[in-house]
Every structure is written in structure tokens, then in C-alpha cells.
Amino acid sequence: VFPVRLSLEESSGRVIIKGPFGHCAKPTSNGRLYSESVMKPNFKRLTEAMGSRRLFGELDHPADGKTSLKRVSHIVTELSVAKDGEVLGVLEPLPTPMGKILEALAKAGCELGVSSRGRGSVVSRDDGIDEVQDDYTLKTYDVVDNPASKNAFPSVMESDELDSFLEGIDEEHRADVRTAFEEAAASIDT
């Protein structure tokens, strides 16, 4: 997990969210260090999936670690490591129920977190940092409310929670956010 400040762009009718997704020289808030030698091969391995627009991500991490197309909110289209070790990424919200929520939050100026999802071993250092090892397999990047959060599934707010949430959003975007939440709630099988 890594707290980030993403930027929002609209181009050719598509919303693009881009910015830092992490850092290869700094540990995450949960004490893990993902080195450049671990991340770059994963990015190379995922190049075809990104080019084919099938590196799907979700709002929050799924409990079982598997991507469900019913919950997909975005695709990751670019991943790279800058010279200073910063992991840079680009994601695109999809016109799915969860993608509409993501887009509405981004357009409302909400700060979003990005968290990698993958599996692999770690070696604990004396300073308490867990170094992620070469067997790490990156699956995707998910968008999360709080990068330190362990939430597994996105949840739909109840109407009173939604009203309270909407009070914090500027009036210009409030209707868009409400509509996105209501559409998502209507499309989720309960």
C-alpha cells in the first residue's frame, strides 16, 4: 500500500488517472519494501495485459485476491519506474458500476490511494522492514480509500451514510456522485 496523490485528465472522452503508485526505495505504510529488481520484471510481464486493456483492478482488494469482472472499476494501462525509484502508473476508470463510482470520486477531487495486489515471500530485516523477494508476482493495482485499510470488498453506502458523505463534496459534483452510487447499488446482486 502506498498513499498517493493522483491527477485526473480527460482525453478523447476517456478519464485518465495517473501519478505515483509507490516507490522502490521507500517502504510502504505496512512496512514492505518492493525493490526495483522485483517490480521491473513484473511490469515487463504485465506489458501485454496492459496493451490489451485487460489488467483489471477493483475498488479495494478482493478478499480472495482474485479479480471479479462484476467488481472491476478500472484498467491499469501504464506502469514504470522513474530514475529516483518512484513507481508511476496510469489507470482508466471503466463504465462499470464500480468504475462510475471511481470516476465520480476522482472528478469530485477526492484523494485516492493505490495499492498493489500480488503474492510472494518477504524477508524481515533488523529494522522491521519486510523486503519483498524475487518470487513476488504482481497481479494488479487496486484503488483503495485508505492505503493502510484492510477492506476486502467495496461497500455501498446506506442512504443516510451517502447523504453525510455528500455533504463533503462540492455542490457542482454532488449529483454525479449520488447517481454513480445509486447506479452501483442497483446493479449489485445482494
Short mmCIF file of N, CA and C in Angstrom, two decimals:
data_model
loop_
_atom_site.label_atom_id
_atom_site.label_comp_id
_atom_site.label_asym_id
_atom_site.label_seq_id
_atom_site.Cartn_x
_atom_site.Cartn_y
_atom_site.Cartn_z
N VAL A 1 0.85 -1.18 0.00
CA VAL A 1 0.00 0.00 0.00
C VAL A 1 0.88 1.22 0.00
N PHE A 2 0.41 2.26 -0.66
CA PHE A 2 1.19 3.48 -0.74
C PHE A 2 0.25 4.65 -0.92
N PRO A 3 0.27 5.62 -0.02
CA PRO A 3 -0.61 6.78 -0.19
C PRO A 3 -0.09 7.65 -1.33
N VAL A 4 -0.98 8.06 -2.21
CA VAL A 4 -0.55 8.83 -3.37
C VAL A 4 -1.50 9.98 -3.63
N ARG A 5 -1.07 10.90 -4.46
CA ARG A 5 -1.93 11.98 -4.95
C ARG A 5 -1.95 11.83 -6.46
N LEU A 6 -3.04 11.36 -7.01
CA LEU A 6 -3.18 11.13 -8.43
C LEU A 6 -3.75 12.35 -9.10
N SER A 7 -3.47 12.50 -10.39
CA SER A 7 -4.07 13.60 -11.14
C SER A 7 -5.09 13.04 -12.12
N LEU A 8 -6.06 13.85 -12.47
CA LEU A 8 -7.15 13.46 -13.34
C LEU A 8 -7.05 14.22 -14.65
N GLU A 9 -7.18 13.51 -15.77
CA GLU A 9 -7.17 14.13 -17.08
C GLU A 9 -8.32 13.54 -17.89
N GLU A 10 -8.89 14.31 -18.77
CA GLU A 10 -9.90 13.81 -19.69
C GLU A 10 -9.36 14.01 -21.10
N SER A 11 -9.33 12.91 -21.87
CA SER A 11 -8.80 12.95 -23.22
C SER A 11 -9.61 12.01 -24.11
N SER A 12 -10.06 12.50 -25.24
CA SER A 12 -10.83 11.70 -26.20
C SER A 12 -12.00 10.99 -25.53
N GLY A 13 -12.66 11.67 -24.61
CA GLY A 13 -13.81 11.09 -23.94
C GLY A 13 -13.47 10.10 -22.84
N ARG A 14 -12.21 9.86 -22.60
CA ARG A 14 -11.78 8.93 -21.54
C ARG A 14 -11.21 9.71 -20.37
N VAL A 15 -11.51 9.23 -19.18
CA VAL A 15 -10.92 9.79 -17.98
C VAL A 15 -9.68 8.97 -17.66
N ILE A 16 -8.59 9.64 -17.42
CA ILE A 16 -7.31 9.01 -17.11
C ILE A 16 -6.87 9.49 -15.74
N ILE A 17 -6.47 8.57 -14.88
CA ILE A 17 -5.95 8.91 -13.56
C ILE A 17 -4.51 8.44 -13.52
N LYS A 18 -3.61 9.37 -13.22
CA LYS A 18 -2.20 8.98 -13.23
C LYS A 18 -1.46 9.64 -12.08
N GLY A 19 -0.31 9.04 -11.76
CA GLY A 19 0.50 9.57 -10.68
C GLY A 19 1.37 8.50 -10.08
N PRO A 20 1.94 8.78 -8.92
CA PRO A 20 2.80 7.80 -8.27
C PRO A 20 1.97 6.65 -7.68
N PHE A 21 2.40 5.43 -7.96
CA PHE A 21 1.74 4.24 -7.42
C PHE A 21 2.54 3.62 -6.28
N GLY A 22 3.72 4.13 -6.01
CA GLY A 22 4.57 3.58 -4.96
C GLY A 22 5.99 4.07 -5.14
N HIS A 23 6.91 3.40 -4.44
CA HIS A 23 8.31 3.77 -4.52
C HIS A 23 9.17 2.55 -4.25
N CYS A 24 10.18 2.35 -5.09
CA CYS A 24 11.05 1.19 -4.95
C CYS A 24 12.15 1.37 -3.91
N ALA A 25 12.33 2.56 -3.40
CA ALA A 25 13.40 2.79 -2.42
C ALA A 25 12.84 3.16 -1.04
N LYS A 26 11.51 3.21 -0.92
CA LYS A 26 10.89 3.58 0.35
C LYS A 26 9.87 2.53 0.75
N PRO A 27 9.88 2.13 2.02
CA PRO A 27 8.89 1.14 2.46
C PRO A 27 7.48 1.72 2.48
N THR A 28 6.49 0.84 2.30
CA THR A 28 5.08 1.24 2.35
C THR A 28 4.68 1.46 3.81
N SER A 29 3.46 1.94 4.00
CA SER A 29 2.98 2.18 5.36
C SER A 29 2.82 0.88 6.15
N ASN A 30 2.75 -0.26 5.47
CA ASN A 30 2.68 -1.52 6.20
C ASN A 30 4.05 -2.19 6.32
N GLY A 31 5.13 -1.42 6.04
CA GLY A 31 6.49 -1.88 6.30
C GLY A 31 7.08 -2.80 5.25
N ARG A 32 6.54 -2.80 4.04
CA ARG A 32 7.10 -3.64 2.97
C ARG A 32 7.90 -2.77 2.01
N LEU A 33 9.00 -3.35 1.53
CA LEU A 33 9.85 -2.67 0.56
C LEU A 33 9.86 -3.48 -0.73
N TYR A 34 9.36 -2.88 -1.80
CA TYR A 34 9.30 -3.50 -3.12
C TYR A 34 10.43 -2.91 -3.95
N SER A 35 11.52 -3.66 -4.13
CA SER A 35 12.69 -3.13 -4.83
C SER A 35 12.45 -3.04 -6.33
N GLU A 36 13.27 -2.24 -6.98
CA GLU A 36 13.19 -2.10 -8.43
C GLU A 36 13.44 -3.44 -9.12
N SER A 37 14.34 -4.25 -8.56
CA SER A 37 14.65 -5.55 -9.17
C SER A 37 13.47 -6.52 -9.07
N VAL A 38 12.54 -6.25 -8.17
CA VAL A 38 11.32 -7.06 -8.05
C VAL A 38 10.22 -6.50 -8.95
N MET A 39 10.09 -5.18 -8.99
CA MET A 39 8.96 -4.57 -9.69
C MET A 39 9.14 -4.51 -11.21
N LYS A 40 10.34 -4.16 -11.68
CA LYS A 40 10.53 -4.02 -13.13
C LYS A 40 10.20 -5.30 -13.91
N PRO A 41 10.64 -6.48 -13.47
CA PRO A 41 10.26 -7.70 -14.21
C PRO A 41 8.74 -7.94 -14.18
N ASN A 42 8.09 -7.57 -13.10
CA ASN A 42 6.64 -7.70 -13.04
C ASN A 42 5.97 -6.77 -14.03
N PHE A 43 6.44 -5.54 -14.14
CA PHE A 43 5.88 -4.59 -15.09
C PHE A 43 6.06 -5.11 -16.52
N LYS A 44 7.24 -5.65 -16.80
CA LYS A 44 7.51 -6.20 -18.13
C LYS A 44 6.56 -7.36 -18.42
N ARG A 45 6.36 -8.23 -17.44
CA ARG A 45 5.47 -9.38 -17.60
C ARG A 45 4.03 -8.94 -17.87
N LEU A 46 3.62 -7.81 -17.32
CA LEU A 46 2.25 -7.33 -17.46
C LEU A 46 2.04 -6.41 -18.67
N THR A 47 3.10 -6.17 -19.45
CA THR A 47 3.01 -5.26 -20.60
C THR A 47 1.92 -5.69 -21.59
N GLU A 48 1.86 -6.96 -21.91
CA GLU A 48 0.86 -7.44 -22.87
C GLU A 48 -0.56 -7.22 -22.32
N ALA A 49 -0.77 -7.53 -21.06
CA ALA A 49 -2.10 -7.33 -20.45
C ALA A 49 -2.50 -5.86 -20.48
N MET A 50 -1.54 -4.97 -20.20
CA MET A 50 -1.85 -3.54 -20.24
C MET A 50 -2.18 -3.12 -21.67
N GLY A 51 -1.40 -3.58 -22.64
CA GLY A 51 -1.62 -3.23 -24.03
C GLY A 51 -2.95 -3.76 -24.57
N SER A 52 -3.40 -4.86 -24.02
CA SER A 52 -4.68 -5.47 -24.44
C SER A 52 -5.85 -4.96 -23.61
N ARG A 53 -5.59 -4.01 -22.71
CA ARG A 53 -6.63 -3.42 -21.85
C ARG A 53 -7.33 -4.49 -21.01
N ARG A 54 -6.51 -5.38 -20.41
CA ARG A 54 -7.09 -6.41 -19.57
C ARG A 54 -6.38 -6.57 -18.22
N LEU A 55 -5.66 -5.53 -17.80
CA LEU A 55 -5.09 -5.54 -16.46
C LEU A 55 -6.09 -4.82 -15.56
N PHE A 56 -7.08 -5.59 -15.10
CA PHE A 56 -8.21 -5.05 -14.35
C PHE A 56 -7.89 -4.84 -12.89
N GLY A 57 -8.49 -3.81 -12.31
CA GLY A 57 -8.37 -3.54 -10.88
C GLY A 57 -9.73 -3.27 -10.29
N GLU A 58 -9.79 -3.26 -8.97
CA GLU A 58 -11.05 -3.08 -8.26
C GLU A 58 -10.95 -1.93 -7.27
N LEU A 59 -12.10 -1.51 -6.76
CA LEU A 59 -12.14 -0.62 -5.61
C LEU A 59 -11.95 -1.51 -4.39
N ASP A 60 -10.91 -1.31 -3.65
CA ASP A 60 -10.50 -2.14 -2.52
C ASP A 60 -10.00 -3.49 -3.02
N HIS A 61 -9.27 -4.20 -2.17
CA HIS A 61 -8.76 -5.52 -2.52
C HIS A 61 -9.84 -6.57 -2.31
N PRO A 62 -9.97 -7.51 -3.25
CA PRO A 62 -10.90 -8.62 -3.03
C PRO A 62 -10.38 -9.55 -1.93
N ALA A 63 -11.28 -10.10 -1.14
CA ALA A 63 -10.89 -10.96 -0.02
C ALA A 63 -10.10 -12.18 -0.47
N ASP A 64 -10.48 -12.74 -1.62
CA ASP A 64 -9.80 -13.95 -2.09
C ASP A 64 -8.61 -13.66 -2.99
N GLY A 65 -8.33 -12.37 -3.25
CA GLY A 65 -7.19 -11.99 -4.08
C GLY A 65 -7.43 -12.14 -5.57
N LYS A 66 -8.63 -12.57 -5.96
CA LYS A 66 -8.94 -12.80 -7.37
C LYS A 66 -9.82 -11.68 -7.91
N THR A 67 -9.51 -11.23 -9.12
CA THR A 67 -10.31 -10.19 -9.75
C THR A 67 -11.64 -10.78 -10.22
N SER A 68 -12.71 -10.08 -9.90
CA SER A 68 -14.04 -10.46 -10.37
C SER A 68 -14.51 -9.39 -11.34
N LEU A 69 -14.91 -9.80 -12.54
CA LEU A 69 -15.37 -8.83 -13.52
C LEU A 69 -16.59 -8.06 -13.03
N LYS A 70 -17.37 -8.64 -12.12
CA LYS A 70 -18.53 -7.94 -11.56
C LYS A 70 -18.12 -6.75 -10.70
N ARG A 71 -16.88 -6.79 -10.20
CA ARG A 71 -16.43 -5.73 -9.29
C ARG A 71 -15.38 -4.81 -9.92
N VAL A 72 -14.99 -5.05 -11.15
CA VAL A 72 -13.92 -4.28 -11.79
C VAL A 72 -14.31 -2.81 -11.87
N SER A 73 -13.36 -1.93 -11.52
CA SER A 73 -13.60 -0.49 -11.59
C SER A 73 -12.72 0.21 -12.62
N HIS A 74 -11.58 -0.40 -12.97
CA HIS A 74 -10.62 0.28 -13.84
C HIS A 74 -9.68 -0.71 -14.50
N ILE A 75 -8.93 -0.19 -15.48
CA ILE A 75 -7.82 -0.94 -16.05
C ILE A 75 -6.56 -0.12 -15.80
N VAL A 76 -5.46 -0.84 -15.60
CA VAL A 76 -4.15 -0.20 -15.49
C VAL A 76 -3.56 -0.24 -16.89
N THR A 77 -3.13 0.93 -17.40
CA THR A 77 -2.64 0.99 -18.77
C THR A 77 -1.14 1.26 -18.88
N GLU A 78 -0.52 1.75 -17.81
CA GLU A 78 0.92 2.01 -17.85
C GLU A 78 1.52 1.83 -16.46
N LEU A 79 2.72 1.25 -16.43
CA LEU A 79 3.49 1.14 -15.19
C LEU A 79 4.96 1.33 -15.54
N SER A 80 5.67 2.11 -14.73
CA SER A 80 7.10 2.32 -14.96
C SER A 80 7.77 2.73 -13.65
N VAL A 81 9.09 2.66 -13.66
CA VAL A 81 9.87 3.10 -12.51
C VAL A 81 10.73 4.27 -12.97
N ALA A 82 10.58 5.43 -12.29
CA ALA A 82 11.37 6.61 -12.61
C ALA A 82 12.81 6.44 -12.10
N LYS A 83 13.68 7.32 -12.53
CA LYS A 83 15.09 7.24 -12.11
C LYS A 83 15.27 7.30 -10.60
N ASP A 84 14.40 8.03 -9.91
CA ASP A 84 14.51 8.13 -8.45
C ASP A 84 13.86 6.97 -7.72
N GLY A 85 13.31 5.98 -8.46
CA GLY A 85 12.69 4.82 -7.85
C GLY A 85 11.19 4.92 -7.67
N GLU A 86 10.62 6.07 -8.03
CA GLU A 86 9.18 6.23 -7.89
C GLU A 86 8.47 5.38 -8.94
N VAL A 87 7.45 4.62 -8.49
CA VAL A 87 6.64 3.83 -9.40
C VAL A 87 5.54 4.74 -9.93
N LEU A 88 5.47 4.87 -11.25
CA LEU A 88 4.47 5.72 -11.89
C LEU A 88 3.47 4.84 -12.62
N GLY A 89 2.20 5.23 -12.56
CA GLY A 89 1.18 4.43 -13.21
C GLY A 89 0.06 5.27 -13.77
N VAL A 90 -0.68 4.65 -14.67
CA VAL A 90 -1.85 5.27 -15.27
C VAL A 90 -2.98 4.24 -15.19
N LEU A 91 -4.15 4.69 -14.76
CA LEU A 91 -5.31 3.83 -14.78
C LEU A 91 -6.48 4.57 -15.39
N GLU A 92 -7.41 3.80 -15.91
CA GLU A 92 -8.58 4.36 -16.58
C GLU A 92 -9.84 3.76 -15.98
N PRO A 93 -10.71 4.59 -15.38
CA PRO A 93 -11.99 4.07 -14.89
C PRO A 93 -12.81 3.51 -16.06
N LEU A 94 -13.50 2.41 -15.81
CA LEU A 94 -14.36 1.79 -16.82
C LEU A 94 -15.81 2.18 -16.59
N PRO A 95 -16.67 2.06 -17.61
CA PRO A 95 -18.07 2.41 -17.43
C PRO A 95 -18.88 1.30 -16.75
N THR A 96 -18.30 0.71 -15.72
CA THR A 96 -18.96 -0.31 -14.90
C THR A 96 -19.53 0.38 -13.66
N PRO A 97 -20.37 -0.29 -12.89
CA PRO A 97 -20.88 0.36 -11.67
C PRO A 97 -19.75 0.86 -10.75
N MET A 98 -18.74 0.04 -10.51
CA MET A 98 -17.65 0.45 -9.64
C MET A 98 -16.77 1.50 -10.31
N GLY A 99 -16.63 1.41 -11.63
CA GLY A 99 -15.86 2.41 -12.37
C GLY A 99 -16.52 3.78 -12.33
N LYS A 100 -17.84 3.79 -12.34
CA LYS A 100 -18.56 5.06 -12.26
C LYS A 100 -18.36 5.70 -10.89
N ILE A 101 -18.30 4.88 -9.86
CA ILE A 101 -18.00 5.41 -8.52
C ILE A 101 -16.60 5.99 -8.50
N LEU A 102 -15.63 5.25 -9.03
CA LEU A 102 -14.25 5.72 -9.08
C LEU A 102 -14.16 7.04 -9.84
N GLU A 103 -14.79 7.11 -11.00
CA GLU A 103 -14.74 8.33 -11.80
C GLU A 103 -15.38 9.51 -11.06
N ALA A 104 -16.53 9.26 -10.42
CA ALA A 104 -17.21 10.33 -9.69
C ALA A 104 -16.34 10.84 -8.54
N LEU A 105 -15.70 9.93 -7.83
CA LEU A 105 -14.82 10.33 -6.73
C LEU A 105 -13.64 11.14 -7.25
N ALA A 106 -13.06 10.69 -8.35
CA ALA A 106 -11.91 11.39 -8.93
C ALA A 106 -12.31 12.78 -9.41
N LYS A 107 -13.45 12.88 -10.09
CA LYS A 107 -13.91 14.18 -10.59
C LYS A 107 -14.28 15.12 -9.45
N ALA A 108 -14.66 14.57 -8.31
CA ALA A 108 -15.01 15.39 -7.15
C ALA A 108 -13.76 15.84 -6.39
N GLY A 109 -12.59 15.43 -6.87
CA GLY A 109 -11.35 15.85 -6.24
C GLY A 109 -10.96 15.05 -5.01
N CYS A 110 -11.56 13.89 -4.82
CA CYS A 110 -11.24 13.06 -3.65
C CYS A 110 -9.83 12.50 -3.78
N GLU A 111 -9.12 12.46 -2.67
CA GLU A 111 -7.80 11.86 -2.67
C GLU A 111 -7.94 10.35 -2.66
N LEU A 112 -7.32 9.69 -3.62
CA LEU A 112 -7.42 8.24 -3.76
C LEU A 112 -6.08 7.59 -3.46
N GLY A 113 -6.14 6.41 -2.89
CA GLY A 113 -4.94 5.63 -2.65
C GLY A 113 -4.85 4.51 -3.67
N VAL A 114 -3.64 4.03 -3.91
CA VAL A 114 -3.42 2.92 -4.82
C VAL A 114 -2.64 1.87 -4.05
N SER A 115 -3.02 0.60 -4.24
CA SER A 115 -2.37 -0.49 -3.53
C SER A 115 -2.12 -1.65 -4.48
N SER A 116 -0.90 -2.15 -4.48
CA SER A 116 -0.59 -3.30 -5.33
C SER A 116 -1.24 -4.55 -4.75
N ARG A 117 -1.59 -5.47 -5.65
CA ARG A 117 -2.12 -6.77 -5.23
C ARG A 117 -1.24 -7.84 -5.85
N GLY A 118 -0.69 -8.70 -5.03
CA GLY A 118 0.17 -9.75 -5.53
C GLY A 118 0.52 -10.73 -4.43
N ARG A 119 1.35 -11.70 -4.78
CA ARG A 119 1.77 -12.72 -3.82
C ARG A 119 3.26 -12.96 -3.94
N GLY A 120 3.88 -13.24 -2.80
CA GLY A 120 5.30 -13.55 -2.77
C GLY A 120 5.80 -13.57 -1.35
N SER A 121 7.03 -13.94 -1.21
CA SER A 121 7.62 -14.04 0.13
C SER A 121 8.34 -12.74 0.50
N VAL A 122 8.57 -12.58 1.81
CA VAL A 122 9.32 -11.44 2.32
C VAL A 122 10.39 -11.94 3.27
N VAL A 123 11.44 -11.14 3.41
CA VAL A 123 12.49 -11.39 4.40
C VAL A 123 12.50 -10.18 5.32
N SER A 124 12.36 -10.43 6.62
CA SER A 124 12.34 -9.35 7.60
C SER A 124 13.75 -8.89 7.94
N ARG A 125 13.95 -7.58 7.89
CA ARG A 125 15.24 -7.00 8.24
C ARG A 125 15.25 -6.66 9.73
N ASP A 126 16.42 -6.35 10.24
CA ASP A 126 16.57 -5.98 11.66
C ASP A 126 15.81 -4.70 12.01
N ASP A 127 15.61 -3.83 11.02
CA ASP A 127 14.91 -2.56 11.28
C ASP A 127 13.39 -2.68 11.18
N GLY A 128 12.89 -3.92 11.01
CA GLY A 128 11.45 -4.14 10.97
C GLY A 128 10.83 -4.05 9.58
N ILE A 129 11.63 -3.74 8.58
CA ILE A 129 11.13 -3.65 7.21
C ILE A 129 11.12 -5.05 6.60
N ASP A 130 10.05 -5.38 5.89
CA ASP A 130 9.95 -6.66 5.18
C ASP A 130 10.29 -6.43 3.72
N GLU A 131 11.39 -7.03 3.27
CA GLU A 131 11.81 -6.91 1.87
C GLU A 131 11.09 -7.96 1.05
N VAL A 132 10.35 -7.51 0.05
CA VAL A 132 9.64 -8.40 -0.85
C VAL A 132 10.68 -9.08 -1.75
N GLN A 133 10.54 -10.41 -1.91
CA GLN A 133 11.54 -11.19 -2.63
C GLN A 133 11.20 -11.38 -4.11
N ASP A 134 12.16 -11.95 -4.86
CA ASP A 134 12.04 -12.10 -6.31
C ASP A 134 10.90 -13.02 -6.74
N ASP A 135 10.33 -13.81 -5.82
CA ASP A 135 9.22 -14.68 -6.20
C ASP A 135 7.88 -13.93 -6.20
N TYR A 136 7.92 -12.63 -5.93
CA TYR A 136 6.69 -11.83 -5.90
C TYR A 136 6.08 -11.76 -7.29
N THR A 137 4.77 -12.01 -7.36
CA THR A 137 4.01 -11.90 -8.61
C THR A 137 2.96 -10.82 -8.43
N LEU A 138 3.15 -9.70 -9.12
CA LEU A 138 2.20 -8.61 -9.11
C LEU A 138 1.00 -9.00 -9.95
N LYS A 139 -0.21 -8.87 -9.38
CA LYS A 139 -1.44 -9.17 -10.12
C LYS A 139 -2.00 -7.90 -10.76
N THR A 140 -2.09 -6.81 -9.96
CA THR A 140 -2.67 -5.56 -10.44
C THR A 140 -2.51 -4.49 -9.38
N TYR A 141 -3.07 -3.34 -9.64
CA TYR A 141 -3.18 -2.27 -8.64
C TYR A 141 -4.67 -1.99 -8.43
N ASP A 142 -5.07 -1.94 -7.16
CA ASP A 142 -6.44 -1.60 -6.80
C ASP A 142 -6.48 -0.19 -6.24
N VAL A 143 -7.62 0.45 -6.33
CA VAL A 143 -7.83 1.77 -5.75
C VAL A 143 -8.48 1.56 -4.40
N VAL A 144 -7.92 2.20 -3.38
CA VAL A 144 -8.40 2.00 -2.01
C VAL A 144 -8.66 3.34 -1.34
N ASP A 145 -9.55 3.30 -0.38
CA ASP A 145 -9.90 4.50 0.39
C ASP A 145 -8.71 4.95 1.22
N ASN A 146 -8.18 4.05 1.97
CA ASN A 146 -7.07 4.35 2.87
C ASN A 146 -6.02 3.28 2.62
N PRO A 147 -4.91 3.62 2.06
CA PRO A 147 -3.92 2.61 1.71
C PRO A 147 -3.54 1.66 2.83
N ALA A 148 -3.74 2.04 4.08
CA ALA A 148 -3.44 1.13 5.18
C ALA A 148 -4.64 0.25 5.53
N SER A 149 -5.76 0.47 4.88
CA SER A 149 -7.00 -0.26 5.14
C SER A 149 -6.92 -1.70 4.69
N LYS A 150 -7.60 -2.59 5.41
CA LYS A 150 -7.66 -4.00 5.04
C LYS A 150 -9.03 -4.36 4.48
N ASN A 151 -9.80 -3.37 4.02
CA ASN A 151 -11.12 -3.65 3.46
C ASN A 151 -11.00 -4.61 2.28
N ALA A 152 -11.88 -5.57 2.20
CA ALA A 152 -11.80 -6.57 1.14
C ALA A 152 -12.70 -6.26 -0.03
N PHE A 153 -13.91 -5.83 0.21
CA PHE A 153 -14.86 -5.57 -0.87
C PHE A 153 -15.38 -4.15 -0.78
N PRO A 154 -15.68 -3.57 -1.93
CA PRO A 154 -16.31 -2.25 -1.88
C PRO A 154 -17.69 -2.39 -1.27
N SER A 155 -18.10 -1.38 -0.54
CA SER A 155 -19.44 -1.43 0.05
C SER A 155 -20.24 -0.25 -0.45
N VAL A 156 -21.53 -0.45 -0.54
CA VAL A 156 -22.43 0.60 -0.96
C VAL A 156 -22.96 1.28 0.29
N MET A 157 -22.91 2.59 0.30
CA MET A 157 -23.38 3.33 1.47
C MET A 157 -24.89 3.28 1.57
N GLU A 158 -25.39 3.21 2.79
CA GLU A 158 -26.82 3.36 3.02
C GLU A 158 -27.18 4.82 2.75
N SER A 159 -28.44 5.11 2.54
CA SER A 159 -28.83 6.46 2.14
C SER A 159 -28.42 7.52 3.14
N ASP A 160 -28.52 7.24 4.46
CA ASP A 160 -28.12 8.25 5.43
C ASP A 160 -26.61 8.45 5.43
N GLU A 161 -25.85 7.37 5.19
CA GLU A 161 -24.40 7.49 5.09
C GLU A 161 -24.03 8.27 3.83
N LEU A 162 -24.76 8.00 2.75
CA LEU A 162 -24.49 8.70 1.50
C LEU A 162 -24.75 10.20 1.65
N ASP A 163 -25.86 10.56 2.29
CA ASP A 163 -26.16 11.97 2.49
C ASP A 163 -25.06 12.65 3.29
N SER A 164 -24.58 11.98 4.32
CA SER A 164 -23.50 12.53 5.15
C SER A 164 -22.22 12.68 4.31
N PHE A 165 -21.92 11.66 3.50
CA PHE A 165 -20.74 11.69 2.64
C PHE A 165 -20.83 12.84 1.63
N LEU A 166 -22.02 13.01 1.04
CA LEU A 166 -22.20 14.02 0.01
C LEU A 166 -22.04 15.44 0.53
N GLU A 167 -22.25 15.65 1.83
CA GLU A 167 -22.08 16.99 2.40
C GLU A 167 -20.66 17.49 2.22
N GLY A 168 -19.69 16.57 2.14
CA GLY A 168 -18.28 16.94 1.99
C GLY A 168 -17.85 17.17 0.55
N ILE A 169 -18.77 17.01 -0.40
CA ILE A 169 -18.44 17.16 -1.82
C ILE A 169 -19.05 18.45 -2.34
N ASP A 170 -18.28 19.16 -3.16
CA ASP A 170 -18.78 20.44 -3.67
C ASP A 170 -20.08 20.23 -4.45
N GLU A 171 -20.93 21.22 -4.41
CA GLU A 171 -22.28 21.13 -4.96
C GLU A 171 -22.29 20.77 -6.44
N GLU A 172 -21.30 21.26 -7.17
CA GLU A 172 -21.22 21.01 -8.61
C GLU A 172 -21.14 19.51 -8.93
N HIS A 173 -20.47 18.72 -8.07
CA HIS A 173 -20.25 17.29 -8.34
C HIS A 173 -21.17 16.38 -7.53
N ARG A 174 -21.92 16.92 -6.60
CA ARG A 174 -22.73 16.12 -5.68
C ARG A 174 -23.72 15.21 -6.42
N ALA A 175 -24.43 15.72 -7.41
CA ALA A 175 -25.42 14.93 -8.14
C ALA A 175 -24.76 13.78 -8.90
N ASP A 176 -23.58 14.03 -9.49
CA ASP A 176 -22.86 12.97 -10.21
C ASP A 176 -22.46 11.84 -9.28
N VAL A 177 -21.97 12.19 -8.09
CA VAL A 177 -21.55 11.17 -7.12
C VAL A 177 -22.77 10.38 -6.64
N ARG A 178 -23.86 11.06 -6.33
CA ARG A 178 -25.08 10.37 -5.88
C ARG A 178 -25.56 9.40 -6.97
N THR A 179 -25.60 9.85 -8.22
CA THR A 179 -26.06 9.00 -9.32
C THR A 179 -25.18 7.77 -9.46
N ALA A 180 -23.86 7.96 -9.39
CA ALA A 180 -22.93 6.82 -9.52
C ALA A 180 -23.15 5.81 -8.41
N PHE A 181 -23.32 6.28 -7.17
CA PHE A 181 -23.57 5.37 -6.05
C PHE A 181 -24.90 4.64 -6.23
N GLU A 182 -25.94 5.35 -6.64
CA GLU A 182 -27.24 4.73 -6.80
C GLU A 182 -27.25 3.70 -7.93
N GLU A 183 -26.58 4.00 -9.04
CA GLU A 183 -26.47 3.04 -10.13
C GLU A 183 -25.70 1.79 -9.70
N ALA A 184 -24.63 2.00 -8.95
CA ALA A 184 -23.85 0.86 -8.47
C ALA A 184 -24.69 0.00 -7.52
N ALA A 185 -25.43 0.65 -6.63
CA ALA A 185 -26.26 -0.09 -5.68
C ALA A 185 -27.32 -0.91 -6.41
N ALA A 186 -27.90 -0.35 -7.46
CA ALA A 186 -28.96 -1.04 -8.20
C ALA A 186 -28.41 -2.23 -8.98
N SER A 187 -27.14 -2.20 -9.35
CA SER A 187 -26.58 -3.26 -10.19
C SER A 187 -25.92 -4.38 -9.39
N ILE A 188 -25.76 -4.20 -8.10
CA ILE A 188 -25.08 -5.22 -7.29
C ILE A 188 -26.10 -6.25 -6.83
N ASP A 189 -25.79 -7.52 -7.06
CA ASP A 189 -26.66 -8.60 -6.58
C ASP A 189 -26.46 -8.73 -5.08
N THR A 190 -27.55 -8.69 -4.31
CA THR A 190 -27.42 -8.86 -2.86
C THR A 190 -27.92 -10.19 -2.42
#
